[in-house]
XYZ file of N, CA and C in Angstrom:
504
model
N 84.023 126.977 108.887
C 84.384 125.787 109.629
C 83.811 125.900 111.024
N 83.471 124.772 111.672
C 82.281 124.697 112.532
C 83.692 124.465 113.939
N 83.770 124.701 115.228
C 84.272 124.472 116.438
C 83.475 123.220 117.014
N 84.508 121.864 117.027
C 83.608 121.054 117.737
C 83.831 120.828 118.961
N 82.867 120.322 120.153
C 83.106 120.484 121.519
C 83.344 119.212 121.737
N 84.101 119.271 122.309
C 84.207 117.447 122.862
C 84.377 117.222 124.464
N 83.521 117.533 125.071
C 83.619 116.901 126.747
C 84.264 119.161 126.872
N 84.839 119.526 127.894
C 85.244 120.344 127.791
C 86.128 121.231 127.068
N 86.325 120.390 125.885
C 87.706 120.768 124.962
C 86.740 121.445 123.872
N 86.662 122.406 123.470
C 86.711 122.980 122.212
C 88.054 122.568 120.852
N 87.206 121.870 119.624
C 88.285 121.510 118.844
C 87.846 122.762 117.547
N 89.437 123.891 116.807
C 88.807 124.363 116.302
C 89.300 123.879 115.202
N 88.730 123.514 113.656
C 89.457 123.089 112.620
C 90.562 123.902 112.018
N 91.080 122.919 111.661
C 92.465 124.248 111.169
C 92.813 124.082 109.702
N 91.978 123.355 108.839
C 91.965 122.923 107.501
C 90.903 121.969 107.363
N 89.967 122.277 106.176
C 88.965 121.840 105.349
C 89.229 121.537 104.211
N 89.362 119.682 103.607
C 89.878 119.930 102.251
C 88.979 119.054 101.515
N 87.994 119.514 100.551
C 87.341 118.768 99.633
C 87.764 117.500 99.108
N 87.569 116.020 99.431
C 88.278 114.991 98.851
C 87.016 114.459 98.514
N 86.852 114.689 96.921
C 86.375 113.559 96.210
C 84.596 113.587 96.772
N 83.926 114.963 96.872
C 82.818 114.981 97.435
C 82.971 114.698 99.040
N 83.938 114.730 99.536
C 83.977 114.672 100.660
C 84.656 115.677 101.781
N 84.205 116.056 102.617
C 85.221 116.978 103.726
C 85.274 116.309 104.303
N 86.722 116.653 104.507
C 87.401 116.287 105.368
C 88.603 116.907 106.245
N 87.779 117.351 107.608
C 88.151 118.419 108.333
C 89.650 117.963 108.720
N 90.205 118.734 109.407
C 91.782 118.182 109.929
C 91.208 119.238 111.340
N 91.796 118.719 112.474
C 91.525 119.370 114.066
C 92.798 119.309 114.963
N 93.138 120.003 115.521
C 94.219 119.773 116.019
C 94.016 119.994 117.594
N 94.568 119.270 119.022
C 94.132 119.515 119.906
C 95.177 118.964 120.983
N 95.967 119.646 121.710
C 96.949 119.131 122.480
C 98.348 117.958 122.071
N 98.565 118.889 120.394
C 99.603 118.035 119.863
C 98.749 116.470 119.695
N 97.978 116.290 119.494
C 97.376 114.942 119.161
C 97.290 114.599 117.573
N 98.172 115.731 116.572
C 97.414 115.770 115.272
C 96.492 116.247 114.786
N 96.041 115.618 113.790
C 94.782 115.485 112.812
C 94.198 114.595 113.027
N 92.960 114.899 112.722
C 91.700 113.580 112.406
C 90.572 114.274 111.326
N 90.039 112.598 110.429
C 89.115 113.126 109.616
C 88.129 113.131 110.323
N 87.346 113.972 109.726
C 85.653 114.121 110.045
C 84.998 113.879 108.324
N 83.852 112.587 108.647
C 83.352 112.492 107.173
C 81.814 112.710 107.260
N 81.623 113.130 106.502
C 79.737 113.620 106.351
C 79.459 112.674 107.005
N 78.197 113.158 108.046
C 77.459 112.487 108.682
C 77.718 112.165 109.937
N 78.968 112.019 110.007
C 79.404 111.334 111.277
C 80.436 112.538 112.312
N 80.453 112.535 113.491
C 81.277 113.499 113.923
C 82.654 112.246 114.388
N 83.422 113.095 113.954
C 85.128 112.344 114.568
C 85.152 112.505 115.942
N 84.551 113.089 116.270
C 84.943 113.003 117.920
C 84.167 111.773 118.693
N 83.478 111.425 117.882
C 82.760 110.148 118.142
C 83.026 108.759 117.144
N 83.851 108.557 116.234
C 84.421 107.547 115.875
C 85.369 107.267 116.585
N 85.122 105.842 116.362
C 86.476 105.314 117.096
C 87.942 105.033 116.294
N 88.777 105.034 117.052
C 89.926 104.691 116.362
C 90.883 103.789 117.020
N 91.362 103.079 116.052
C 92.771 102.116 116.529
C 94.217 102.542 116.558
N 94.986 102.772 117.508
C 96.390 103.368 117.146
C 96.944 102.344 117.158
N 98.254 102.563 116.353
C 99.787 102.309 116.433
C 100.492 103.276 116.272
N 101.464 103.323 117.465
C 102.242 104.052 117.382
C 103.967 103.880 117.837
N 104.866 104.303 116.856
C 105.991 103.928 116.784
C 106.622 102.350 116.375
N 105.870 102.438 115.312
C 105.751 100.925 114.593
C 107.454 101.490 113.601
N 108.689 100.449 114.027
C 110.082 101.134 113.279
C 110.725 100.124 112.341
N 111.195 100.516 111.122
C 111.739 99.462 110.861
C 113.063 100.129 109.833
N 113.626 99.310 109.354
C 115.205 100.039 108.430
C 114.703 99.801 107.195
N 114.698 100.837 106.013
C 114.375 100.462 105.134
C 115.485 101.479 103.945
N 115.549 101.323 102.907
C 116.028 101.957 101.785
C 115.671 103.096 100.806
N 114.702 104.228 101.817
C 114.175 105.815 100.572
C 114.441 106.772 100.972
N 114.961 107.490 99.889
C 115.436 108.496 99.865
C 115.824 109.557 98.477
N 115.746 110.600 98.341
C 115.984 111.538 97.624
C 117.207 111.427 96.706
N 118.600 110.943 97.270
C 119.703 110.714 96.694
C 119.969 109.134 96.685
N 120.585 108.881 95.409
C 121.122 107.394 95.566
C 121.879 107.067 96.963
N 122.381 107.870 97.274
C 123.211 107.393 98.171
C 122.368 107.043 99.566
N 121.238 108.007 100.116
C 120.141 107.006 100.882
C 119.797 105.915 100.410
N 119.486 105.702 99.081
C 119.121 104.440 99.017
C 119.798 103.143 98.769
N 120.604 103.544 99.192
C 121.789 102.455 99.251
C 122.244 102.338 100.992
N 122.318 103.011 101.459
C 122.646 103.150 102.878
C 121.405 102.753 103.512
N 119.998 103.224 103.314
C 119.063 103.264 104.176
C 119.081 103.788 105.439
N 118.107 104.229 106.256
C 117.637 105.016 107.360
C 116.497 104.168 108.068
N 116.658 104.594 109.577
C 115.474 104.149 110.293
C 114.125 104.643 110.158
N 112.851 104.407 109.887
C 111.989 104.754 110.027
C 111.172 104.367 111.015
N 110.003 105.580 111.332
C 108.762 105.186 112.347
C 107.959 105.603 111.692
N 106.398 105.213 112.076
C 105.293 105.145 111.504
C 104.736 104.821 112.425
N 103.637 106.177 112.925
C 102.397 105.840 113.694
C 100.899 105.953 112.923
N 100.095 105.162 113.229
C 98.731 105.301 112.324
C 97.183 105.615 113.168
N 96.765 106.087 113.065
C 95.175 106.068 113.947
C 94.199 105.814 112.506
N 93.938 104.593 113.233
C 92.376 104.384 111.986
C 91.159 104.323 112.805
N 90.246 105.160 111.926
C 88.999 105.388 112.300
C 88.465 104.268 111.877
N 87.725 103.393 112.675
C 86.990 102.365 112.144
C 85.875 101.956 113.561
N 84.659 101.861 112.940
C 83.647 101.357 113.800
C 84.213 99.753 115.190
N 84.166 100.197 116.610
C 84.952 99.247 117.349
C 83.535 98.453 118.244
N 82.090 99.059 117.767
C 81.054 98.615 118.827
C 81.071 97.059 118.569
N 81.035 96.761 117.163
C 80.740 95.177 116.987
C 81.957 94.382 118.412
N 83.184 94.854 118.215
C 84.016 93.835 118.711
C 84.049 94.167 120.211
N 83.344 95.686 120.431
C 83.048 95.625 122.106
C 82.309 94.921 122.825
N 81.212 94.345 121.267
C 80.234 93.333 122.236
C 80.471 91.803 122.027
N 81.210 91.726 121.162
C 81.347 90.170 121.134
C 82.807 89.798 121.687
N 83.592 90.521 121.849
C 85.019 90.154 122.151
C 85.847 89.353 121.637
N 85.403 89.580 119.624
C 86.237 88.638 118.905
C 86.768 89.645 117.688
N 88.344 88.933 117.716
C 88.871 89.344 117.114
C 88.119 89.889 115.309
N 88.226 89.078 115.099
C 87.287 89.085 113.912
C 85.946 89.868 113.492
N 85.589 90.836 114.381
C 84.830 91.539 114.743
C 85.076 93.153 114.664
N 86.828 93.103 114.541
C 87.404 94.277 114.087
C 88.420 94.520 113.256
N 89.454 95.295 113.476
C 90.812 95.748 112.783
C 91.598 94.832 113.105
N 92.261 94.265 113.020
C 93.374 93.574 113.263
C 94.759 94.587 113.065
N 95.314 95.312 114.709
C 96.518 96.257 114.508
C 97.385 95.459 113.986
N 98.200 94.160 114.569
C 98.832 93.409 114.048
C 98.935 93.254 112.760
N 98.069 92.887 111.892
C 98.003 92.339 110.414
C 98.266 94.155 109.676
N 97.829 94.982 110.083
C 97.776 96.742 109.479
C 99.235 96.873 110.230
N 99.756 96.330 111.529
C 101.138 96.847 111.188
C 102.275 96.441 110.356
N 101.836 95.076 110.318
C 102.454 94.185 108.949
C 102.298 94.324 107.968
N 101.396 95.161 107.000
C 101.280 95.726 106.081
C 102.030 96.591 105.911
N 102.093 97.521 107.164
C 102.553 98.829 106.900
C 104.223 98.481 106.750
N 104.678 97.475 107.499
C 106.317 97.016 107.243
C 106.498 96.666 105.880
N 105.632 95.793 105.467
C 105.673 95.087 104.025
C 105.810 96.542 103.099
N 104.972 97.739 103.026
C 105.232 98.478 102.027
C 106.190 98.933 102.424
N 107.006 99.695 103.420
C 107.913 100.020 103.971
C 109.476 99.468 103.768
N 109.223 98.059 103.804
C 110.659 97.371 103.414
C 110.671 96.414 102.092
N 109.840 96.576 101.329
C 109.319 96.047 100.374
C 109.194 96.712 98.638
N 108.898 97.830 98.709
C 108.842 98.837 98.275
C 109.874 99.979 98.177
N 110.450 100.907 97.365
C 111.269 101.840 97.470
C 110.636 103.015 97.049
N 111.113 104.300 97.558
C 110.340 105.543 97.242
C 111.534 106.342 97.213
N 111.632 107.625 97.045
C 112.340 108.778 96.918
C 112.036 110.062 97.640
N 110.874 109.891 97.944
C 109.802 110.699 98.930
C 109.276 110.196 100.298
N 109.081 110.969 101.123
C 108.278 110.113 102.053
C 107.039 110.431 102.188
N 106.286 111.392 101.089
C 104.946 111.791 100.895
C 104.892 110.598 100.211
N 105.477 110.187 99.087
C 105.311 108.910 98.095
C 105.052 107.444 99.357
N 105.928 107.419 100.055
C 105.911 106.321 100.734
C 104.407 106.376 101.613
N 104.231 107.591 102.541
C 102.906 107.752 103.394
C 101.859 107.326 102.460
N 101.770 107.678 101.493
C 100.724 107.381 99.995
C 100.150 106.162 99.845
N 101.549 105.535 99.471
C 101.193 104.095 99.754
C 100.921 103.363 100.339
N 101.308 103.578 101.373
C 101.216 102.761 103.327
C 99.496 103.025 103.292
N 99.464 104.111 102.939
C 97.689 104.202 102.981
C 96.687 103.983 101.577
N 97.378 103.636 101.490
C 96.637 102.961 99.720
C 96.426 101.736 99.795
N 97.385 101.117 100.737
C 97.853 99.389 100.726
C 96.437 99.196 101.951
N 96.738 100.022 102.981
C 95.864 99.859 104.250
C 94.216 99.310 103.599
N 93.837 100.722 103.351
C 93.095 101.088 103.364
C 92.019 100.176 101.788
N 93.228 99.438 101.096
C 92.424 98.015 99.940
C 92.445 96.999 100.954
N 93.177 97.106 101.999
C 93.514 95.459 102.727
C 92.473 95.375 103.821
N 91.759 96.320 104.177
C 91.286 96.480 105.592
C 89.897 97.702 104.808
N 88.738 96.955 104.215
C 87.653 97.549 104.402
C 87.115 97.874 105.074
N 86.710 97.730 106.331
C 86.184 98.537 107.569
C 86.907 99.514 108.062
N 87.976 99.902 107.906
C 89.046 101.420 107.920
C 87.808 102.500 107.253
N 87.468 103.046 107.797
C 86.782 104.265 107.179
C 88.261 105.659 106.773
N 89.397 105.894 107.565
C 90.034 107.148 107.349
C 90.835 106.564 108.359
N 92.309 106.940 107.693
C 93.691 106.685 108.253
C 94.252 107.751 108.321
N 94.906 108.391 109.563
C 96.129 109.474 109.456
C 97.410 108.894 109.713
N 97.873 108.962 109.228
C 99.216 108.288 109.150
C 100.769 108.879 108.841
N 101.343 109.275 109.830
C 102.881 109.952 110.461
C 103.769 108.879 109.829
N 104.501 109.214 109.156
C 106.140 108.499 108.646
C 107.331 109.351 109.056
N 108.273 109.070 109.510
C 109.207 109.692 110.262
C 110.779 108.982 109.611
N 111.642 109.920 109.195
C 112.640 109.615 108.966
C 113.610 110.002 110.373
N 113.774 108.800 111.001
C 114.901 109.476 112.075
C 116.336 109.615 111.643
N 116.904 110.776 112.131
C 118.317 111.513 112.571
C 118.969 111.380 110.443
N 117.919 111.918 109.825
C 118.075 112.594 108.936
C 119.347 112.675 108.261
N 119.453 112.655 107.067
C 121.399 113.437 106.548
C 120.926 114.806 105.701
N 121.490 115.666 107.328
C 121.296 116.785 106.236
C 122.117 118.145 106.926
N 121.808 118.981 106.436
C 123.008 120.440 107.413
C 122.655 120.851 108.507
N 122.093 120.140 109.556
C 121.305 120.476 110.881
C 121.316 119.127 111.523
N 121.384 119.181 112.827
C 120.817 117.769 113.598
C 119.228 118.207 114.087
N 118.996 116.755 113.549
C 117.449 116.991 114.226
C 117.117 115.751 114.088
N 116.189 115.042 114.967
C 115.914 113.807 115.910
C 114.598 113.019 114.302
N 114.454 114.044 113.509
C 113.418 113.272 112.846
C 113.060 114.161 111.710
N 112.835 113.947 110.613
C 111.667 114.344 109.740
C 110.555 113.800 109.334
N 109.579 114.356 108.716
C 108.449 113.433 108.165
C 107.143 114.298 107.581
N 105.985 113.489 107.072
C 104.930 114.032 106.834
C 104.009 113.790 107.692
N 102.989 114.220 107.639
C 101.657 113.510 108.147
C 100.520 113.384 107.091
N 99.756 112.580 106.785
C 98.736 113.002 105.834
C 97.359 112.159 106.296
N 96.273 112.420 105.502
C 94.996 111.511 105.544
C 94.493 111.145 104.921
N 93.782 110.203 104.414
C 93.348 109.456 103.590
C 91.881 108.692 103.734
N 90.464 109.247 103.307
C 89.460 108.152 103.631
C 88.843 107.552 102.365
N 88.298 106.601 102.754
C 87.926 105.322 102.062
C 87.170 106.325 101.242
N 86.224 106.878 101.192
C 85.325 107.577 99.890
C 86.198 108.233 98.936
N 86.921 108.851 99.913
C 88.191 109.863 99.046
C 89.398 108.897 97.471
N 88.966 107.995 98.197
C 89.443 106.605 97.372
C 89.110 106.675 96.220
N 87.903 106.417 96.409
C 86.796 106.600 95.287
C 86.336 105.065 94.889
């Protein structure tokens, strides 16, 4: 695995995972996460769109009894997607639409039921990523806040990634 430099930051990878003919590095750098890197292109030079702390109440969980009660969730997303077109024309339509990808991401979220929240992240990026072709690679955080379980703690969750080739 290669160290990439970005401005003075050295990024070193901290996982390489074959998807589907594809690597796709994971980097980690001042608590910022992961990001993909896809052949050809360096991630430190794609652009990306965030949302972050997109929340809503929804119904999944492991035991019936979450899913009957439901829990708060958050969901932050960074999509890698080309932003030069809409830097030069200054139209919407020219890029991602966060709005319409955070409304997606509610729709599977409160729409949908899971038992997992790997199952749920899955989908949120399955849904994205058919709805929004110019998404090249989504990382995408789901967060169960203040949990039921034998500990207090402010949150659980996954993180995972997902790119469009990896799709297939």
């Amino acid at each position: 695995m290669q160290i990439v430099h970005y401005g003075t930051i050295d990024l070193q990878p901290v996982l390489s995972v074959p998807l589907s003919g594809t690597l796709c590095s994971l980097y980690e750098m001042s608590g910022e996460g992961v990001s993909c890197s896809l052949p050809g292109k360096d991630s430190m030079q794609t652009d990306k769109i965030l949302i972050s702390g997109l929340e809503f109440y929804a119904y999944h969980g492991a035991s019936d009894q979450e899913q009957t009660v439901g829990h708060r969730y958050q969901v932050d997303a960074r999509l890698e997607v080309d932003t030069r077109p809409a830097g030069l024309s200054d139209r919407l339509s020219d890029t991602v639409s966060y709005s319409r990808v955070a409304k997606r991401l509610m729709e599977v979220g409160t729409q949908e039921q899971f038992r997992l929240l790997e199952a749920l992240a899955a989908r949120m990026t399955q849904a994205v990523l058919a709805d929004f072709p110019s998404i090249e690679c989504i990382v995408l955080k789901v967060q169960k806040m203040v949990p039921p379980m034998n500990a207090i703690v402010a949150s659980v969750g996954v993180e995972i990634v997902r790119s469009r080739s990896a799709e297939g």
